[in-house]
mmCIF file of C-alpha atoms and ligand atoms in Angstrom:
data_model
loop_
_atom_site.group_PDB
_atom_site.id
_atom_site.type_symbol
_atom_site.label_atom_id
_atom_site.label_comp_id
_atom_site.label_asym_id
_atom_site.label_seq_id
_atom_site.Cartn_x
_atom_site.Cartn_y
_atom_site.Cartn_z
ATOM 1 C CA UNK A 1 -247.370 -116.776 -128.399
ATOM 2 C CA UNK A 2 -245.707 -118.306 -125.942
ATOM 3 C CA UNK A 3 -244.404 -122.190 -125.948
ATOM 4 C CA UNK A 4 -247.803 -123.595 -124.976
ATOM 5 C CA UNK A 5 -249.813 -121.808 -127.441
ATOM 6 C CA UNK A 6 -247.621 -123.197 -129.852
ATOM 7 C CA UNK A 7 -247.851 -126.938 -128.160
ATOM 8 C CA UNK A 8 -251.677 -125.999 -128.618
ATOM 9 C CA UNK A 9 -251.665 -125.199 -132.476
ATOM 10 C CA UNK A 10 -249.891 -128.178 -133.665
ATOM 11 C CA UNK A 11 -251.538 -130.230 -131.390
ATOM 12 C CA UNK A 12 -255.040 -129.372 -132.580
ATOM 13 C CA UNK A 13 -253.730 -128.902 -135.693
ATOM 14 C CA UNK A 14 -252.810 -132.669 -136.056
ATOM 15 C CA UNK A 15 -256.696 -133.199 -133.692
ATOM 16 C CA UNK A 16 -258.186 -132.354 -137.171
ATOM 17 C CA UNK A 17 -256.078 -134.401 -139.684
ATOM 18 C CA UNK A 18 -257.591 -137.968 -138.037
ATOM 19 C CA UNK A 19 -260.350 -139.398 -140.172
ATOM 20 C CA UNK A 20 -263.722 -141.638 -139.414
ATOM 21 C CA UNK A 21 -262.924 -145.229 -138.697
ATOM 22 C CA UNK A 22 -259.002 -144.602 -137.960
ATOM 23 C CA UNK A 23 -256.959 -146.388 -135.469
ATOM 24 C CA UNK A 24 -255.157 -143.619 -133.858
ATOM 25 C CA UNK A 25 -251.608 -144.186 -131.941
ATOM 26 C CA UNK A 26 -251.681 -141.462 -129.383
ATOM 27 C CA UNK A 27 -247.954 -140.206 -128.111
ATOM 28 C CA UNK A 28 -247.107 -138.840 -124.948
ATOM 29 C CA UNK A 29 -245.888 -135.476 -123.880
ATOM 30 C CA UNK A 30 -247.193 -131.806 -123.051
ATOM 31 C CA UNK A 31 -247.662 -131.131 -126.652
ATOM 32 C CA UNK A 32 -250.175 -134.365 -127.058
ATOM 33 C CA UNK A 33 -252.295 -133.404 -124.233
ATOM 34 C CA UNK A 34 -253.694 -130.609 -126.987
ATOM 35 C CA UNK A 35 -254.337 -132.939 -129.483
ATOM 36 C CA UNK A 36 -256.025 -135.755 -127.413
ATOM 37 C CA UNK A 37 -258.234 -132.775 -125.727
ATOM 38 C CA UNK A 38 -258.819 -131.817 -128.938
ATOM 39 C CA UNK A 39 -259.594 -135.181 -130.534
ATOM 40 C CA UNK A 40 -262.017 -135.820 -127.840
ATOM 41 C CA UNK A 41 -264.098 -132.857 -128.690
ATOM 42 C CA UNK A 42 -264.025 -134.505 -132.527
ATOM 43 C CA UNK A 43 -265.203 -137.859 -130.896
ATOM 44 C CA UNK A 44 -268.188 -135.492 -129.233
ATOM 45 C CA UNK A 45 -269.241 -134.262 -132.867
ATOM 46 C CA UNK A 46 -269.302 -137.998 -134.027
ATOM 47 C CA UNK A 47 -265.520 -139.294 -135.456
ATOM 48 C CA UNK A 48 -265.341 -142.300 -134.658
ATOM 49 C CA UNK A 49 -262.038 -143.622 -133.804
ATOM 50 C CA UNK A 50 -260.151 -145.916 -131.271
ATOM 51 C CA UNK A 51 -256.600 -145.613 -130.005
ATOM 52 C CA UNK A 52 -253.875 -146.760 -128.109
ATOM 53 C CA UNK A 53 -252.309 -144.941 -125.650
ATOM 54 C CA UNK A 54 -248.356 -144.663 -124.923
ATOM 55 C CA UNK A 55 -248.543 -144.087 -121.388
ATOM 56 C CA UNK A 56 -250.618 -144.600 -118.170
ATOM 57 C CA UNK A 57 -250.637 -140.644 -118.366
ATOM 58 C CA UNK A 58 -251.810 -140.447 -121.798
ATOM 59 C CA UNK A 59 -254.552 -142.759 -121.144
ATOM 60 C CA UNK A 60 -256.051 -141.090 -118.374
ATOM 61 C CA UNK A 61 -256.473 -137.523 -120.742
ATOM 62 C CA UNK A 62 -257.749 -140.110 -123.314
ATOM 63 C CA UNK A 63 -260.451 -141.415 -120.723
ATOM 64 C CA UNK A 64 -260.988 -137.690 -119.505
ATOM 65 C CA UNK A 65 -261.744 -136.667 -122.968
ATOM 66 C CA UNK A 66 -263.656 -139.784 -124.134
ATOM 67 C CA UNK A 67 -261.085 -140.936 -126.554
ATOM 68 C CA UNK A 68 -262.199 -144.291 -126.828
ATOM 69 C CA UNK A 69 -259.177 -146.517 -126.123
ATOM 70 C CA UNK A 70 -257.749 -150.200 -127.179
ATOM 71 C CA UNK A 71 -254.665 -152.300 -127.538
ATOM 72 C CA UNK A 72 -252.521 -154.320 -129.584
ATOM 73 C CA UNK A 73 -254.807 -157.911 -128.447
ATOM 74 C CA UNK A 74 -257.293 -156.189 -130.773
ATOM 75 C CA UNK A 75 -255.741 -153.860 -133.221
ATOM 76 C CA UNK A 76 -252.139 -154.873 -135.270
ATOM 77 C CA UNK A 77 -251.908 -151.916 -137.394
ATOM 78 C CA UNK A 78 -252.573 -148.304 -136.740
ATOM 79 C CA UNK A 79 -253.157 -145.901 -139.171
ATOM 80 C CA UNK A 80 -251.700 -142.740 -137.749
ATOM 81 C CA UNK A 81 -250.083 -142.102 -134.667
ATOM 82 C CA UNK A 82 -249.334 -138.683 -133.201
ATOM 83 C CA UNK A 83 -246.551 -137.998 -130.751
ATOM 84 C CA UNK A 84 -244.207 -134.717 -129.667
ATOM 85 C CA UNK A 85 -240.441 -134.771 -129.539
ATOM 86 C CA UNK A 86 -237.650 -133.215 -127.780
ATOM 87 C CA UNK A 87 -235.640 -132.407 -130.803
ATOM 88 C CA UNK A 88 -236.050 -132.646 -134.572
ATOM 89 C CA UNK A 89 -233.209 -132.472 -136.870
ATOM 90 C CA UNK A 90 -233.345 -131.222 -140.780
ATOM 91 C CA UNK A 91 -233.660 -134.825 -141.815
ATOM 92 C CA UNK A 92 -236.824 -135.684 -139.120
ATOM 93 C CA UNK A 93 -234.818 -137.923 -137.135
ATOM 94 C CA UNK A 94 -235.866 -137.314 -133.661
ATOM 95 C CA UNK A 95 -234.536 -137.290 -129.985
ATOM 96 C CA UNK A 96 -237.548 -138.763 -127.650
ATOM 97 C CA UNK A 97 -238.037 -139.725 -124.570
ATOM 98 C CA UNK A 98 -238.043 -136.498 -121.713
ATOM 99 C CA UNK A 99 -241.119 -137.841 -120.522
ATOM 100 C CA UNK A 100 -240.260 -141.462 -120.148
ATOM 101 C CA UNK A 101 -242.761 -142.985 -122.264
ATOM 102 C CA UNK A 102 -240.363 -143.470 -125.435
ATOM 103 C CA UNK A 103 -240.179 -147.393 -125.395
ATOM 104 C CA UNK A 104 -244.226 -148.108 -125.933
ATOM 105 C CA UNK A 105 -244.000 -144.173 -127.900
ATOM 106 C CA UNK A 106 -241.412 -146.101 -130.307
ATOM 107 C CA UNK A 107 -243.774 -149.186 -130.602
ATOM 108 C CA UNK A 108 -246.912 -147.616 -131.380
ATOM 109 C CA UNK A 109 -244.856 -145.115 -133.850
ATOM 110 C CA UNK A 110 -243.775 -148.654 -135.522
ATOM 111 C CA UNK A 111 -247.437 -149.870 -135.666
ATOM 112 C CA UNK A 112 -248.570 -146.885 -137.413
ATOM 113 C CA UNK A 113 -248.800 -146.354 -140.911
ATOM 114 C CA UNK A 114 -248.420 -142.623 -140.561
ATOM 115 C CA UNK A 115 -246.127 -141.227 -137.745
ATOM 116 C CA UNK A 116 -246.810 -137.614 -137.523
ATOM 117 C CA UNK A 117 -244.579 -135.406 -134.904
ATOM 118 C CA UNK A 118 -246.160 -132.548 -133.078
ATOM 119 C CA UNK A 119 -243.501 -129.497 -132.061
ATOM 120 C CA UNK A 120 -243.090 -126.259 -131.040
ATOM 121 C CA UNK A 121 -240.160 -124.375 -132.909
ATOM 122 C CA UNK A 122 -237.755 -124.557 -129.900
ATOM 123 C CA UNK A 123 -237.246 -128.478 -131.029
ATOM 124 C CA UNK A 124 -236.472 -127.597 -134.225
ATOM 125 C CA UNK A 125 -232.025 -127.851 -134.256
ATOM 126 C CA UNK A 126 -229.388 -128.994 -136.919
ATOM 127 C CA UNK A 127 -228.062 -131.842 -135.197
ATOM 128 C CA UNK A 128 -229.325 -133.929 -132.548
ATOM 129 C CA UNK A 129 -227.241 -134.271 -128.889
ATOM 130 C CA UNK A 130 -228.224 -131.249 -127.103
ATOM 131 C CA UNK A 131 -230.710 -132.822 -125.704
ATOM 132 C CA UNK A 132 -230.446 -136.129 -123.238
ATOM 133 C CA UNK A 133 -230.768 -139.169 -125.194
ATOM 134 C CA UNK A 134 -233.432 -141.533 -122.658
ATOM 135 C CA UNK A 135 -232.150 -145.118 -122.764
ATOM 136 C CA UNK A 136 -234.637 -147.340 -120.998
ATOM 137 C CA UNK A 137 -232.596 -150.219 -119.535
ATOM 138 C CA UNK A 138 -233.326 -152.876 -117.323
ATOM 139 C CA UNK A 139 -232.498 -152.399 -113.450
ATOM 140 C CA UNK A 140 -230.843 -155.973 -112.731
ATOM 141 C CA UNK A 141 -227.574 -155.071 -114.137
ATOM 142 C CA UNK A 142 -228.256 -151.088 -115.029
ATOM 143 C CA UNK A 143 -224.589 -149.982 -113.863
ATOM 144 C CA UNK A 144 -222.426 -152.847 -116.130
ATOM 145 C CA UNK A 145 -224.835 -151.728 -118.838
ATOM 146 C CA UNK A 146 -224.546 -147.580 -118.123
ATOM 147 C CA UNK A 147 -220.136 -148.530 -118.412
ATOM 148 C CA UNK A 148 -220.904 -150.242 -121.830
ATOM 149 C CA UNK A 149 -222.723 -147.009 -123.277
ATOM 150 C CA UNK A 150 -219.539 -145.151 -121.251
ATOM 151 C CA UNK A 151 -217.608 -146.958 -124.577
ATOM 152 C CA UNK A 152 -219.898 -145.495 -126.879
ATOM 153 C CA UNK A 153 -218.900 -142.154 -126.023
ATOM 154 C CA UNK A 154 -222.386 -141.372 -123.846
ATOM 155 C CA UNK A 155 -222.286 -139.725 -120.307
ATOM 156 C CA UNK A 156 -225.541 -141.461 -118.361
ATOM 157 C CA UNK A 157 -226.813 -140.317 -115.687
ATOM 158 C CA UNK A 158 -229.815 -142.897 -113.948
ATOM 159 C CA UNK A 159 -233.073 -140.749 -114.269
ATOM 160 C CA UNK A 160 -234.529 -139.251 -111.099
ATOM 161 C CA UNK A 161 -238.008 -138.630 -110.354
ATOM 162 C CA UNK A 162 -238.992 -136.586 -106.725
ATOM 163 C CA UNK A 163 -235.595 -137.758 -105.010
ATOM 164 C CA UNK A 164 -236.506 -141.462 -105.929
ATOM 165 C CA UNK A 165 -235.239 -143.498 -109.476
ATOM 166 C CA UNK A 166 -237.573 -143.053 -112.193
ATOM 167 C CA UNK A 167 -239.355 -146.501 -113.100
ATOM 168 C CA UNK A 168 -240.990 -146.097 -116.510
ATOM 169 C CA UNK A 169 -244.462 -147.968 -117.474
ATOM 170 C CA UNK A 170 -242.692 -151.144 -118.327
ATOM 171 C CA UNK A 171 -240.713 -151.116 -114.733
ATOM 172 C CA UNK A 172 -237.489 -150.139 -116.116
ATOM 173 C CA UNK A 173 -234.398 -147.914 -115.510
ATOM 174 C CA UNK A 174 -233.665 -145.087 -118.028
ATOM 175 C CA UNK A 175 -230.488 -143.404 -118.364
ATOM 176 C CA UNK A 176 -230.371 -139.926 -119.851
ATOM 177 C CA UNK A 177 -227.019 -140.114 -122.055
ATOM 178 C CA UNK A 178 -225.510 -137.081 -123.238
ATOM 179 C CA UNK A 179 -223.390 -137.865 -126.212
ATOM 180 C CA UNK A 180 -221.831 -134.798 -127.828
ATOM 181 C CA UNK A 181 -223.113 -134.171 -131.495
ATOM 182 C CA UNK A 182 -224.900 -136.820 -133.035
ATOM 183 C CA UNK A 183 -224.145 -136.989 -136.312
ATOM 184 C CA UNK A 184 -225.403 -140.517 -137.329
ATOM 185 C CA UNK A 185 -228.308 -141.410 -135.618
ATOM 186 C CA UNK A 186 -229.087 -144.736 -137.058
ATOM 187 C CA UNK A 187 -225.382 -145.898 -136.265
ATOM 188 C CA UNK A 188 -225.688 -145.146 -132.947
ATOM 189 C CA UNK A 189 -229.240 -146.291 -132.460
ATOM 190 C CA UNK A 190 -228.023 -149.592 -133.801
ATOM 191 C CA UNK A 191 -225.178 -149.658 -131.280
ATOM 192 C CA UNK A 192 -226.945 -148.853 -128.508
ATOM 193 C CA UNK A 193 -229.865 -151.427 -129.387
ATOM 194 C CA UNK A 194 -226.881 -154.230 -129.633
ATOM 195 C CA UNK A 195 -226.220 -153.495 -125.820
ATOM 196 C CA UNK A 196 -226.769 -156.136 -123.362
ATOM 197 C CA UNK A 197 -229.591 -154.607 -121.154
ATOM 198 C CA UNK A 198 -230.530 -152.041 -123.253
ATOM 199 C CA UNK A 199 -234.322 -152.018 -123.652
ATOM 200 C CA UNK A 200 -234.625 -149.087 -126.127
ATOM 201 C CA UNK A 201 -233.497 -145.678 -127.015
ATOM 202 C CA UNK A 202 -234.971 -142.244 -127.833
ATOM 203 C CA UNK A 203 -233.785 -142.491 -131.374
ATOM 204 C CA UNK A 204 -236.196 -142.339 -133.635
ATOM 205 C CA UNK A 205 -234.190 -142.766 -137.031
ATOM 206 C CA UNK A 206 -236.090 -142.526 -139.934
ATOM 207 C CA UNK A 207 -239.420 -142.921 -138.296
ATOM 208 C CA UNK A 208 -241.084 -139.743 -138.748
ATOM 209 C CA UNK A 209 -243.294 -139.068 -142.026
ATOM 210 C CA UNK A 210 -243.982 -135.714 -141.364
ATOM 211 C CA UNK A 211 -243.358 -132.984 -138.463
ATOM 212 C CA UNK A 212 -246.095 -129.892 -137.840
ATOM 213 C CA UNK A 213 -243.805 -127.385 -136.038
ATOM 214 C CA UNK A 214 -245.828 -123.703 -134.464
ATOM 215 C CA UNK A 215 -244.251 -121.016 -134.931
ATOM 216 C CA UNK A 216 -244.724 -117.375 -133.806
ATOM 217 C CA UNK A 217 -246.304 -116.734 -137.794
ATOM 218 C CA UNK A 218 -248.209 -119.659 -137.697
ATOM 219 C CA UNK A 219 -248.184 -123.695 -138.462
ATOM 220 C CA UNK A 220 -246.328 -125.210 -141.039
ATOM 221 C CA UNK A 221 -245.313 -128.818 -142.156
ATOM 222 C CA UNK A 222 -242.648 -130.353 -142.779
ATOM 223 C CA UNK A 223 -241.999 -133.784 -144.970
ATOM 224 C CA UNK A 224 -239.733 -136.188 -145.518
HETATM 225 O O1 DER B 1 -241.136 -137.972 -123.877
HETATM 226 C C1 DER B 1 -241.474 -137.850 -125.060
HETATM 227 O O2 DER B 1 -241.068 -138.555 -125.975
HETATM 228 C C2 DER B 1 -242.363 -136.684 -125.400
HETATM 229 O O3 DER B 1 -243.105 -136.931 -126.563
HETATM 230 C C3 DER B 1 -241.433 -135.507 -125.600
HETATM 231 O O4 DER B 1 -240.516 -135.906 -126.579
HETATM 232 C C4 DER B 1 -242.148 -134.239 -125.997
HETATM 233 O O5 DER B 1 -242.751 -133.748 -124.845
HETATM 234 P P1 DER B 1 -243.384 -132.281 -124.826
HETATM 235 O O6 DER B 1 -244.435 -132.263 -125.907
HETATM 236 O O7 DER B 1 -243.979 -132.188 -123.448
HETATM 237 O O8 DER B 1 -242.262 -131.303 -125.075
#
């Protein structure tokens, strides 16, 4: 099968492990599209769940599916939340954030009592760094703060979006910082966090309880 196919296993595949009477965090990405389609269809046959949604984009597939929706005025805790990522490494620390959303991604992931990562093999790698790292930052003062992660060793580049800069949900900048290997996550998560202007990081250290990954052969798990 081909990359989607996959993103539509696991995403279905994760559809079906949400119970009656769960508060559902719902992530953002290509890969969660599947699994709020398919968790809408479940909501058709009678589960009865609400969620909150990490993006405007997210929401709107929620709404188009009849995922019911609510938000943290209502609901402190969730009880599982569902989201993709852009790479996984053998200890299921994550690099998120290629769609943007990784700042209210990383709070609902927080909120949730159960994190649960939806992949495709292809994010699947030894060490994390190939991919981008998404810094959200704020704009007044984005280029002292893009010299300051210069220090840590990251390359940033301001994030793009049809010629114009990319403003995420929560009007902010993000850089995309390559660093070369990363080797300790959690260090440089907590550097990066320290940063004036920093608003948050694709990092997600130790955050991840368990990671369904499609393959070719078929769906398997993986836990911590
Ligand atoms: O931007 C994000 O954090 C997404 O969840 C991303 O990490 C995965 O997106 P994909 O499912 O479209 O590959």
């Amino acid at each position: 099968q081909n990359a989607d196919e996959l993103k539509k296993l696991v995403g279905e595949e994760a559809a079906n492990l949400v119970k009656d009477g769960m508060k559902v965090g719902l992530g953002s990405g290509s890969t969660v599209y599947w699994m709020v389609k398919r968790l809408g269809e479940r909501v058709q046959e009678g589960l009865d769940i609400t969620a909150i949604p990490t993006s405007n984009t997210t929401a709107k597939w929620a709404e188009e599916f009849g995922v019911p929706l609510t938000d943290f005025s209502k609901v402190q805790q969730l009880d599982i939340a569902i989201d993709g990522a852009d790479e996984v490494d053998e200890n299921l620390q994550l690099i998120k954030g290629g769609g943007g959303a990784l700042l209210r991604e990383k709070v609902v992931a927080a909120a949730a009592k159960e994190f649960i990562v939806i992949v495709d093999e292809s994010k699947l790698v030894t060490h994390l760094g190939a991919f981008p790292l998404a810094v959200e930052v704020t704009p007044f003062g984005w280029e002292r703060t893009s010299t300051t992660i210069e220090k840590l060793g990251g390359r940033p580049a301001l994030r793009h979006k049809d010629e114009e800069v990319f403003i995420t949900d929560n009007d902010n900048y993000i850089l995309d910082c390559s660093f070369d290997e990363i080797l300790e996550p959690e260090a440089l998560q907590k550097d990066l966090k320290m940063l004036v202007g920093v608003v948050e990081t694709g990092l997600f250290a130790g955050m991840a309880d368990k990671v369904i990954v499609g393959r070719a052969d078929g769906v398997f798990s993986i836990t911590k």
